[in-house]
């Protein structure tokens, strides 16, 4: 336990001081940390899922508080919570059904349990009821009309199972199994996060065509991999890189692209509108994708999106699934921006005489926001590791990845 | 490398490079500024624990050191060491995974030099400076990266063993008017070799002449092909030092101040040949909070986010993060703010603070747990924690410490500093720049800033309880229901007050300085500046804003006293002359002034001696002149001096026309008779006076016959002379 504590403290410390940058790195660190939290967490016999959820939530809250701007942390924590809930559900279902049918672990198939005995029937109902709590109400679940009372046997069954000895033996294995399954699930998530670049890049060939001109802004590893993947498939195209003031990460991206043999042109951010008529597609990487399909990206992105809209140029956003955020941008609790040091904009020494409040006269103020927001109507397409999606489809993806219970942590 | 290194690393057989990679990055943090610029607040709490934008200063320093990759910090505590250690124990720093914080306590140290000497002596196996270390004070706010700089220093040290220190500087233009930096420190002149970045000259503009002259050693130019002299650099007081620095302090027991003694000492000393290098930082921020003005400036910089990530909305050291709203307003989530209150740009409001109706808050920092009544105006001020401000107060550019109560209608004028738990009475107006404390001002105030050491502050802190008892009995200086003493500003410091306070420099001061500079430009010859503003406290005589007349008046008084004593005690003429000569030198007077003053005092003596008639007065005067003519004679060797005496006499007669007036001719004659005055002087005086107004000619007319007589006599003499010449 203590070493987990210190690991959490260290990571919190890093997040606080903004030592980790980039949502993929943050997401990966977060999942790995949560995995060790889960593996070190002792689970009681009863209600083990709740114990795990509590442990993960406690750590998650610390992490989110440490850097509320990095939404990927919260996303990943919610994903892990969702995994725990799903695994717990499938195990309960299996345990109930397992008396008669040993192979009922496939939680997607409710029909499996049909026409068995009374206990199996109740398990199916439990599963359906529980799922309805996991998933937001969809038309299907509403029409199914699962009775509300069905939740009662769920709680009572998990509490009053101790009557038979075989069951208690089963339970201890179940304890191990839940943890094991959850860790398995988390490992899968880690795999997914670390592989998201390749997953997205695989689709590049479908989107980038011969002799096209692509515009991008700032620097994103996803975009880099995406463009390079198209290049590897012998597509020849040009890339315009808007430099992404004030951090000028576009310069770094341009350097990388040239090193990989792409035809690259660097333009200033203010030249985006001037160049947009020659551009066939705008591709940017996102910092986060909100539940309404809006995008949070590097500062200047909104301007590029507006220019693209004006010239009917497709505006494509690349985002790994860890960037999907189940929150809405109008939620005041969501901190969407961070003001960084003005020294990125101008030299302190050169302007030190205008910054003086002591002189009594007006003084210079410098604001340096990091992020920009692009409303969903300006986005043409999202490319995630699961394929291309419309902005209006984002809420559905989010419903697949997150439980409604975890939206507020 | 030096002996230190051998001692520490002798056992290790490892290679140099490997050893360096294993070397822990260490820092010495001086948690005492060894100055008293933050008094009276620092009498009760150490400076490093004072909040800046609601977080104690030391947290900024430690958070930055940790971020920069320092692994071990020695916190050197001196004044109020118990408070500092207690604070660190409670904070998260003692249990920090990456940073080992060790405290070192010493009450004897009275300067940074002493502290480093103590560090050197106290080194043990466990707490040891192993290699290069960072030397900072606990009031530094910075976000600069250190790892590269330390690496740079080590590389340089490997090449050149004499490169013992790297000093961090940052460009910051100083005001052309006040010759002080944004941080309120004096303008800094440094000379640097532009290629190697070696520091060649370091001069704080302490004794600043209005025209500001820098003296560079000629040999500097001989040994260096090019020298870069700049005055727009700010010393960040962040040094990367090699262990030799500690032994240098040990060897030179008179090094006290890090800059004034150590740096200058190293630069001047060419026997050891140690070198100091500079490192200029561009994009990162670094500043030291040295006085109230820099407190203000650095607070503003933090609010403007130059110190990112050490800003109020980021939890960087266990502080509760605030929410950043529009216009740069930082607000805690539980602030209770009235709808009619107007919180303006660049303000910070802490946890649990209540803001009443109609309040106006602008450019201010308000701490935790404060309660502010209605219709209060707070502008450019720093309100710390748990302060109560009642209705209708006005607070401008002030610092208000923890637990202060400001009763309804009170006004704090710009530059006021209220120390802990002071109570300002109802409708009381605290005058500008005053410093108020529950503790009385220590009476043994050293005038020399350098001598204000920590020991005196700890001593006064011990008196705290005793003073509190006195407090209750005494009626307060802050209104009938107030509590606290307004500290007197000592004479020399008054001039500095506006320079170093939190309040911006008032318009009229700026105008005054501009005026002074203009005057200076037009009149280069003036020895004494028209106003003392440009002079620092260094030469006290000229700062007193005395014009020459005042000086002369004082001088005259002194001479009068001397003469009076001489007459009474019948002192020998030689001794009196000696004494008056002494006065003359100290007041920088000429012998003509002495003549005038001596004569004046003699006549005054005559007038003051009881007399009934004019003839008696004449007798008095005659006896005195006869007796002391040698003394007078000593100063009236030249014609000009004699004329001065006559003028003085005339002046006296004009002042008391009834007494001395009628005797003018007689006394003049007497002086002539006694050979005090020569006829040439009298005649020249008469010639000069001939062109004057009628009113001025009264005494000339009175002695017309005497002059006539003199003229005739001189003509005769001339003739005689001619005769004599002819005879020759």
PDB file of N, CA and C in Angstrom, chain A residues 159-234:
ATOM      1  N   UNK A 159     -26.089 -10.246  -1.364  1.00  0.00           N
ATOM      2  CA  UNK A 159     -25.903 -10.161   0.079  1.00  0.00           C
ATOM      3  C   UNK A 159     -26.174 -11.494   0.774  1.00  0.00           C
ATOM      4  N   UNK A 160     -27.147 -12.236   0.304  1.00  0.00           N
ATOM      5  CA  UNK A 160     -27.590 -13.421   1.046  1.00  0.00           C
ATOM      6  C   UNK A 160     -27.246 -14.703   0.332  1.00  0.00           C
ATOM      7  N   UNK A 161     -26.076 -14.759  -0.172  1.00  0.00           N
ATOM      8  CA  UNK A 161     -25.682 -15.945  -0.915  1.00  0.00           C
ATOM      9  C   UNK A 161     -25.053 -17.032  -0.054  1.00  0.00           C
ATOM     10  N   UNK A 162     -24.828 -16.685   1.197  1.00  0.00           N
ATOM     11  CA  UNK A 162     -23.949 -17.528   2.016  1.00  0.00           C
ATOM     12  C   UNK A 162     -24.589 -18.837   2.474  1.00  0.00           C
ATOM     13  N   UNK A 163     -25.758 -19.093   2.049  1.00  0.00           N
ATOM     14  CA  UNK A 163     -26.430 -20.283   2.567  1.00  0.00           C
ATOM     15  C   UNK A 163     -25.729 -21.580   2.183  1.00  0.00           C
ATOM     16  N   UNK A 164     -25.254 -21.658   0.996  1.00  0.00           N
ATOM     17  CA  UNK A 164     -24.632 -22.928   0.614  1.00  0.00           C
ATOM     18  C   UNK A 164     -23.119 -22.827   0.634  1.00  0.00           C
ATOM     19  N   UNK A 165     -22.459 -23.924   0.976  1.00  0.00           N
ATOM     20  CA  UNK A 165     -21.009 -23.918   1.107  1.00  0.00           C
ATOM     21  C   UNK A 165     -20.318 -23.826  -0.247  1.00  0.00           C
ATOM     22  N   UNK A 166     -20.932 -24.466  -1.165  1.00  0.00           N
ATOM     23  CA  UNK A 166     -20.332 -24.421  -2.492  1.00  0.00           C
ATOM     24  C   UNK A 166     -20.264 -22.974  -3.005  1.00  0.00           C
ATOM     25  N   UNK A 167     -21.274 -22.247  -2.605  1.00  0.00           N
ATOM     26  CA  UNK A 167     -21.320 -20.863  -3.064  1.00  0.00           C
ATOM     27  C   UNK A 167     -20.198 -20.036  -2.455  1.00  0.00           C
ATOM     28  N   UNK A 168     -19.937 -20.254  -1.164  1.00  0.00           N
ATOM     29  CA  UNK A 168     -18.897 -19.447  -0.518  1.00  0.00           C
ATOM     30  C   UNK A 168     -17.528 -19.781  -1.106  1.00  0.00           C
ATOM     31  N   UNK A 169     -17.342 -21.043  -1.441  1.00  0.00           N
ATOM     32  CA  UNK A 169     -16.090 -21.434  -2.095  1.00  0.00           C
ATOM     33  C   UNK A 169     -15.989 -20.750  -3.443  1.00  0.00           C
ATOM     34  N   UNK A 170     -17.128 -20.769  -4.088  1.00  0.00           N
ATOM     35  CA  UNK A 170     -17.207 -20.114  -5.382  1.00  0.00           C
ATOM     36  C   UNK A 170     -16.856 -18.640  -5.267  1.00  0.00           C
ATOM     37  N   UNK A 171     -17.294 -18.095  -4.134  1.00  0.00           N
ATOM     38  CA  UNK A 171     -17.126 -16.661  -3.940  1.00  0.00           C
ATOM     39  C   UNK A 171     -15.646 -16.264  -3.869  1.00  0.00           C
ATOM     40  N   UNK A 172     -14.859 -17.066  -3.153  1.00  0.00           N
ATOM     41  CA  UNK A 172     -13.455 -16.696  -3.006  1.00  0.00           C
ATOM     42  C   UNK A 172     -12.756 -16.735  -4.370  1.00  0.00           C
ATOM     43  N   UNK A 173     -13.158 -17.688  -5.169  1.00  0.00           N
ATOM     44  CA  UNK A 173     -12.576 -17.714  -6.510  1.00  0.00           C
ATOM     45  C   UNK A 173     -13.090 -16.531  -7.316  1.00  0.00           C
ATOM     46  N   UNK A 174     -14.344 -16.196  -6.995  1.00  0.00           N
ATOM     47  CA  UNK A 174     -14.949 -15.061  -7.681  1.00  0.00           C
ATOM     48  C   UNK A 174     -14.215 -13.768  -7.356  1.00  0.00           C
ATOM     49  N   UNK A 175     -13.791 -13.645  -6.082  1.00  0.00           N
ATOM     50  CA  UNK A 175     -13.029 -12.492  -5.666  1.00  0.00           C
ATOM     51  C   UNK A 175     -11.786 -12.341  -6.525  1.00  0.00           C
ATOM     52  N   UNK A 176     -11.077 -13.442  -6.612  1.00  0.00           N
ATOM     53  CA  UNK A 176      -9.856 -13.410  -7.398  1.00  0.00           C
ATOM     54  C   UNK A 176     -10.176 -13.110  -8.853  1.00  0.00           C
ATOM     55  N   UNK A 177     -11.293 -13.687  -9.253  1.00  0.00           N
ATOM     56  CA  UNK A 177     -11.643 -13.565 -10.662  1.00  0.00           C
ATOM     57  C   UNK A 177     -11.964 -12.114 -11.029  1.00  0.00           C
ATOM     58  N   UNK A 178     -12.712 -11.439 -10.164  1.00  0.00           N
ATOM     59  CA  UNK A 178     -13.091 -10.061 -10.477  1.00  0.00           C
ATOM     60  C   UNK A 178     -11.849  -9.210 -10.665  1.00  0.00           C
ATOM     61  N   UNK A 179     -10.958  -9.314  -9.698  1.00  0.00           N
ATOM     62  CA  UNK A 179      -9.757  -8.512  -9.757  1.00  0.00           C
ATOM     63  C   UNK A 179      -8.962  -8.840 -11.017  1.00  0.00           C
ATOM     64  N   UNK A 180      -8.878 -10.118 -11.230  1.00  0.00           N
ATOM     65  CA  UNK A 180      -8.136 -10.588 -12.391  1.00  0.00           C
ATOM     66  C   UNK A 180      -8.747 -10.048 -13.674  1.00  0.00           C
ATOM     67  N   UNK A 181     -10.067 -10.144 -13.753  1.00  0.00           N
ATOM     68  CA  UNK A 181     -10.740  -9.670 -14.956  1.00  0.00           C
ATOM     69  C   UNK A 181     -10.580  -8.173 -15.148  1.00  0.00           C
ATOM     70  N   UNK A 182     -10.689  -7.479 -14.026  1.00  0.00           N
ATOM     71  CA  UNK A 182     -10.568  -6.017 -14.116  1.00  0.00           C
ATOM     72  C   UNK A 182      -9.181  -5.660 -14.625  1.00  0.00           C
ATOM     73  N   UNK A 183      -8.174  -6.310 -14.065  1.00  0.00           N
ATOM     74  CA  UNK A 183      -6.809  -6.001 -14.492  1.00  0.00           C
ATOM     75  C   UNK A 183      -6.619  -6.355 -15.962  1.00  0.00           C
ATOM     76  N   UNK A 184      -7.238  -7.447 -16.327  1.00  0.00           N
ATOM     77  CA  UNK A 184      -7.211  -7.820 -17.743  1.00  0.00           C
ATOM     78  C   UNK A 184      -7.795  -6.700 -18.600  1.00  0.00           C
ATOM     79  N   UNK A 185      -8.954  -6.218 -18.139  1.00  0.00           N
ATOM     80  CA  UNK A 185      -9.626  -5.146 -18.870  1.00  0.00           C
ATOM     81  C   UNK A 185      -8.783  -3.895 -18.945  1.00  0.00           C
ATOM     82  N   UNK A 186      -8.120  -3.584 -17.822  1.00  0.00           N
ATOM     83  CA  UNK A 186      -7.295  -2.376 -17.790  1.00  0.00           C
ATOM     84  C   UNK A 186      -6.103  -2.544 -18.736  1.00  0.00           C
ATOM     85  N   UNK A 187      -5.559  -3.756 -18.744  1.00  0.00           N
ATOM     86  CA  UNK A 187      -4.449  -4.011 -19.664  1.00  0.00           C
ATOM     87  C   UNK A 187      -4.869  -3.776 -21.105  1.00  0.00           C
ATOM     88  N   UNK A 188      -6.091  -4.194 -21.370  1.00  0.00           N
ATOM     89  CA  UNK A 188      -6.616  -3.988 -22.711  1.00  0.00           C
ATOM     90  C   UNK A 188      -6.701  -2.496 -23.022  1.00  0.00           C
ATOM     91  N   UNK A 189      -7.118  -1.746 -22.008  1.00  0.00           N
ATOM     92  CA  UNK A 189      -7.228  -0.297 -22.175  1.00  0.00           C
ATOM     93  C   UNK A 189      -5.857   0.315 -22.455  1.00  0.00           C
ATOM     94  N   UNK A 190      -4.848  -0.156 -21.701  1.00  0.00           N
ATOM     95  CA  UNK A 190      -3.495   0.348 -21.915  1.00  0.00           C
ATOM     96  C   UNK A 190      -3.058   0.057 -23.346  1.00  0.00           C
ATOM     97  N   UNK A 191      -3.357  -1.144 -23.739  1.00  0.00           N
ATOM     98  CA  UNK A 191      -2.996  -1.555 -25.095  1.00  0.00           C
ATOM     99  C   UNK A 191      -3.677  -0.636 -26.110  1.00  0.00           C
ATOM    100  N   UNK A 192      -4.936  -0.375 -25.834  1.00  0.00           N
ATOM    101  CA  UNK A 192      -5.721   0.457 -26.735  1.00  0.00           C
ATOM    102  C   UNK A 192      -5.138   1.866 -26.839  1.00  0.00           C
ATOM    103  N   UNK A 193      -4.765   2.405 -25.654  1.00  0.00           N
ATOM    104  CA  UNK A 193      -4.248   3.775 -25.645  1.00  0.00           C
ATOM    105  C   UNK A 193      -2.908   3.843 -26.367  1.00  0.00           C
ATOM    106  N   UNK A 194      -2.064   2.849 -26.074  1.00  0.00           N
ATOM    107  CA  UNK A 194      -0.745   2.945 -26.705  1.00  0.00           C
ATOM    108  C   UNK A 194      -0.809   2.613 -28.191  1.00  0.00           C
ATOM    109  N   UNK A 195      -1.877   1.935 -28.575  1.00  0.00           N
ATOM    110  CA  UNK A 195      -1.953   1.592 -29.986  1.00  0.00           C
ATOM    111  C   UNK A 195      -2.814   2.521 -30.809  1.00  0.00           C
ATOM    112  N   UNK A 196      -3.314   3.570 -30.176  1.00  0.00           N
ATOM    113  CA  UNK A 196      -4.314   4.391 -30.860  1.00  0.00           C
ATOM    114  C   UNK A 196      -3.734   5.101 -32.078  1.00  0.00           C
ATOM    115  N   UNK A 197      -2.448   5.466 -31.993  1.00  0.00           N
ATOM    116  CA  UNK A 197      -1.844   6.148 -33.137  1.00  0.00           C
ATOM    117  C   UNK A 197      -1.882   5.260 -34.374  1.00  0.00           C
ATOM    118  N   UNK A 198      -1.489   3.999 -34.175  1.00  0.00           N
ATOM    119  CA  UNK A 198      -1.448   3.091 -35.321  1.00  0.00           C
ATOM    120  C   UNK A 198      -2.852   2.846 -35.857  1.00  0.00           C
ATOM    121  N   UNK A 199      -3.783   2.659 -34.912  1.00  0.00           N
ATOM    122  CA  UNK A 199      -5.175   2.421 -35.302  1.00  0.00           C
ATOM    123  C   UNK A 199      -5.695   3.556 -36.172  1.00  0.00           C
ATOM    124  N   UNK A 200      -5.397   4.772 -35.747  1.00  0.00           N
ATOM    125  CA  UNK A 200      -5.883   5.923 -36.503  1.00  0.00           C
ATOM    126  C   UNK A 200      -5.129   6.020 -37.824  1.00  0.00           C
ATOM    127  N   UNK A 201      -3.821   5.797 -37.740  1.00  0.00           N
ATOM    128  CA  UNK A 201      -2.996   5.969 -38.933  1.00  0.00           C
ATOM    129  C   UNK A 201      -3.388   4.975 -40.037  1.00  0.00           C
ATOM    130  N   UNK A 202      -3.869   3.831 -39.609  1.00  0.00           N
ATOM    131  CA  UNK A 202      -4.273   2.828 -40.599  1.00  0.00           C
ATOM    132  C   UNK A 202      -5.326   3.351 -41.552  1.00  0.00           C
ATOM    133  N   UNK A 203      -6.136   4.271 -41.059  1.00  0.00           N
ATOM    134  CA  UNK A 203      -7.230   4.774 -41.881  1.00  0.00           C
ATOM    135  C   UNK A 203      -6.786   5.897 -42.814  1.00  0.00           C
ATOM    136  N   UNK A 204      -5.530   6.296 -42.708  1.00  0.00           N
ATOM    137  CA  UNK A 204      -5.062   7.481 -43.435  1.00  0.00           C
ATOM    138  C   UNK A 204      -5.288   7.338 -44.932  1.00  0.00           C
ATOM    139  N   UNK A 205      -5.018   6.160 -45.415  1.00  0.00           N
ATOM    140  CA  UNK A 205      -5.049   5.956 -46.863  1.00  0.00           C
ATOM    141  C   UNK A 205      -6.442   6.215 -47.445  1.00  0.00           C
ATOM    142  N   UNK A 206      -7.457   6.014 -46.600  1.00  0.00           N
ATOM    143  CA  UNK A 206      -8.832   6.242 -47.080  1.00  0.00           C
ATOM    144  C   UNK A 206      -9.175   7.721 -47.165  1.00  0.00           C
ATOM    145  N   UNK A 207      -8.407   8.537 -46.433  1.00  0.00           N
ATOM    146  CA  UNK A 207      -8.785   9.952 -46.340  1.00  0.00           C
ATOM    147  C   UNK A 207      -7.878  10.871 -47.153  1.00  0.00           C
ATOM    148  N   UNK A 208      -6.632  10.481 -47.308  1.00  0.00           N
ATOM    149  CA  UNK A 208      -5.704  11.347 -48.030  1.00  0.00           C
ATOM    150  C   UNK A 208      -5.496  10.786 -49.429  1.00  0.00           C
ATOM    151  N   UNK A 209      -5.733  11.634 -50.376  1.00  0.00           N
ATOM    152  CA  UNK A 209      -5.627  11.170 -51.766  1.00  0.00           C
ATOM    153  C   UNK A 209      -4.437  11.809 -52.467  1.00  0.00           C
ATOM    154  N   UNK A 210      -4.185  11.302 -53.663  1.00  0.00           N
ATOM    155  CA  UNK A 210      -3.026  11.756 -54.429  1.00  0.00           C
ATOM    156  C   UNK A 210      -3.099  13.261 -54.688  1.00  0.00           C
ATOM    157  N   UNK A 211      -1.939  13.916 -54.559  1.00  0.00           N
ATOM    158  CA  UNK A 211      -1.790  15.333 -54.905  1.00  0.00           C
ATOM    159  C   UNK A 211      -2.683  16.275 -54.099  1.00  0.00           C
ATOM    160  N   UNK A 212      -3.077  15.862 -52.956  1.00  0.00           N
ATOM    161  CA  UNK A 212      -3.889  16.745 -52.123  1.00  0.00           C
ATOM    162  C   UNK A 212      -2.997  17.684 -51.322  1.00  0.00           C
ATOM    163  N   UNK A 213      -3.616  18.747 -50.832  1.00  0.00           N
ATOM    164  CA  UNK A 213      -2.901  19.656 -49.937  1.00  0.00           C
ATOM    165  C   UNK A 213      -3.585  19.581 -48.579  1.00  0.00           C
ATOM    166  N   UNK A 214      -2.811  19.258 -47.563  1.00  0.00           N
ATOM    167  CA  UNK A 214      -3.357  19.084 -46.220  1.00  0.00           C
ATOM    168  C   UNK A 214      -2.858  20.227 -45.354  1.00  0.00           C
ATOM    169  N   UNK A 215      -3.735  20.823 -44.583  1.00  0.00           N
ATOM    170  CA  UNK A 215      -3.309  21.860 -43.631  1.00  0.00           C
ATOM    171  C   UNK A 215      -3.425  21.303 -42.218  1.00  0.00           C
ATOM    172  N   UNK A 216      -2.421  21.583 -41.414  1.00  0.00           N
ATOM    173  CA  UNK A 216      -2.525  21.224 -40.006  1.00  0.00           C
ATOM    174  C   UNK A 216      -1.994  22.369 -39.170  1.00  0.00           C
ATOM    175  N   UNK A 217      -2.317  22.350 -37.889  1.00  0.00           N
ATOM    176  CA  UNK A 217      -1.911  23.456 -37.018  1.00  0.00           C
ATOM    177  C   UNK A 217      -1.324  22.884 -35.747  1.00  0.00           C
ATOM    178  N   UNK A 218      -0.239  23.489 -35.297  1.00  0.00           N
ATOM    179  CA  UNK A 218       0.395  23.023 -34.073  1.00  0.00           C
ATOM    180  C   UNK A 218       1.020  21.667 -34.302  1.00  0.00           C
ATOM    181  N   UNK A 219       1.291  20.982 -33.218  1.00  0.00           N
ATOM    182  CA  UNK A 219       1.941  19.688 -33.339  1.00  0.00           C
ATOM    183  C   UNK A 219       1.136  18.632 -32.615  1.00  0.00           C
ATOM    184  N   UNK A 220       0.957  17.509 -33.271  1.00  0.00           N
ATOM    185  CA  UNK A 220       0.265  16.398 -32.636  1.00  0.00           C
ATOM    186  C   UNK A 220       0.896  15.123 -33.158  1.00  0.00           C
ATOM    187  N   UNK A 221       1.150  14.190 -32.249  1.00  0.00           N
ATOM    188  CA  UNK A 221       1.801  12.952 -32.699  1.00  0.00           C
ATOM    189  C   UNK A 221       0.859  12.152 -33.565  1.00  0.00           C
ATOM    190  N   UNK A 222      -0.433  12.222 -33.222  1.00  0.00           N
ATOM    191  CA  UNK A 222      -1.413  11.493 -34.014  1.00  0.00           C
ATOM    192  C   UNK A 222      -1.387  11.968 -35.460  1.00  0.00           C
ATOM    193  N   UNK A 223      -1.358  13.270 -35.647  1.00  0.00           N
ATOM    194  CA  UNK A 223      -1.350  13.826 -36.995  1.00  0.00           C
ATOM    195  C   UNK A 223      -0.079  13.395 -37.719  1.00  0.00           C
ATOM    196  N   UNK A 224       1.041  13.457 -37.013  1.00  0.00           N
ATOM    197  CA  UNK A 224       2.317  13.067 -37.617  1.00  0.00           C
ATOM    198  C   UNK A 224       2.250  11.629 -38.136  1.00  0.00           C
ATOM    199  N   UNK A 225       1.773  10.729 -37.267  1.00  0.00           N
ATOM    200  CA  UNK A 225       1.697   9.315 -37.665  1.00  0.00           C
ATOM    201  C   UNK A 225       0.736   9.126 -38.828  1.00  0.00           C
ATOM    202  N   UNK A 226      -0.358   9.869 -38.759  1.00  0.00           N
ATOM    203  CA  UNK A 226      -1.396   9.774 -39.793  1.00  0.00           C
ATOM    204  C   UNK A 226      -0.818  10.155 -41.152  1.00  0.00           C
ATOM    205  N   UNK A 227      -0.138  11.290 -41.187  1.00  0.00           N
ATOM    206  CA  UNK A 227       0.424  11.768 -42.445  1.00  0.00           C
ATOM    207  C   UNK A 227       1.501  10.823 -42.946  1.00  0.00           C
ATOM    208  N   UNK A 228       2.325  10.341 -42.020  1.00  0.00           N
ATOM    209  CA  UNK A 228       3.412   9.462 -42.422  1.00  0.00           C
ATOM    210  C   UNK A 228       2.878   8.138 -42.965  1.00  0.00           C
ATOM    211  N   UNK A 229       1.773   7.685 -42.361  1.00  0.00           N
ATOM    212  CA  UNK A 229       1.187   6.429 -42.832  1.00  0.00           C
ATOM    213  C   UNK A 229       0.746   6.580 -44.273  1.00  0.00           C
ATOM    214  N   UNK A 230       0.144   7.715 -44.593  1.00  0.00           N
ATOM    215  CA  UNK A 230      -0.282   7.956 -45.972  1.00  0.00           C
ATOM    216  C   UNK A 230       0.929   8.015 -46.889  1.00  0.00           C
ATOM    217  N   UNK A 231       1.989   8.623 -46.398  1.00  0.00           N
ATOM    218  CA  UNK A 231       3.210   8.743 -47.201  1.00  0.00           C
ATOM    219  C   UNK A 231       3.791   7.356 -47.491  1.00  0.00           C
ATOM    220  N   UNK A 232       3.743   6.493 -46.473  1.00  0.00           N
ATOM    221  CA  UNK A 232       4.306   5.152 -46.645  1.00  0.00           C
ATOM    222  C   UNK A 232       3.546   4.356 -47.688  1.00  0.00           C
ATOM    223  N   UNK A 233       2.275   4.698 -47.817  1.00  0.00           N
ATOM    224  CA  UNK A 233       1.469   3.990 -48.814  1.00  0.00           C
ATOM    225  C   UNK A 233       1.613   4.637 -50.186  1.00  0.00           C
ATOM    226  N   UNK A 234       2.693   5.357 -50.380  1.00  0.00           N
ATOM    227  CA  UNK A 234       3.042   5.934 -51.681  1.00  0.00           C
ATOM    228  C   UNK A 234       2.089   7.020 -52.146  1.00  0.00           C
TER     229      UNK A 234
END
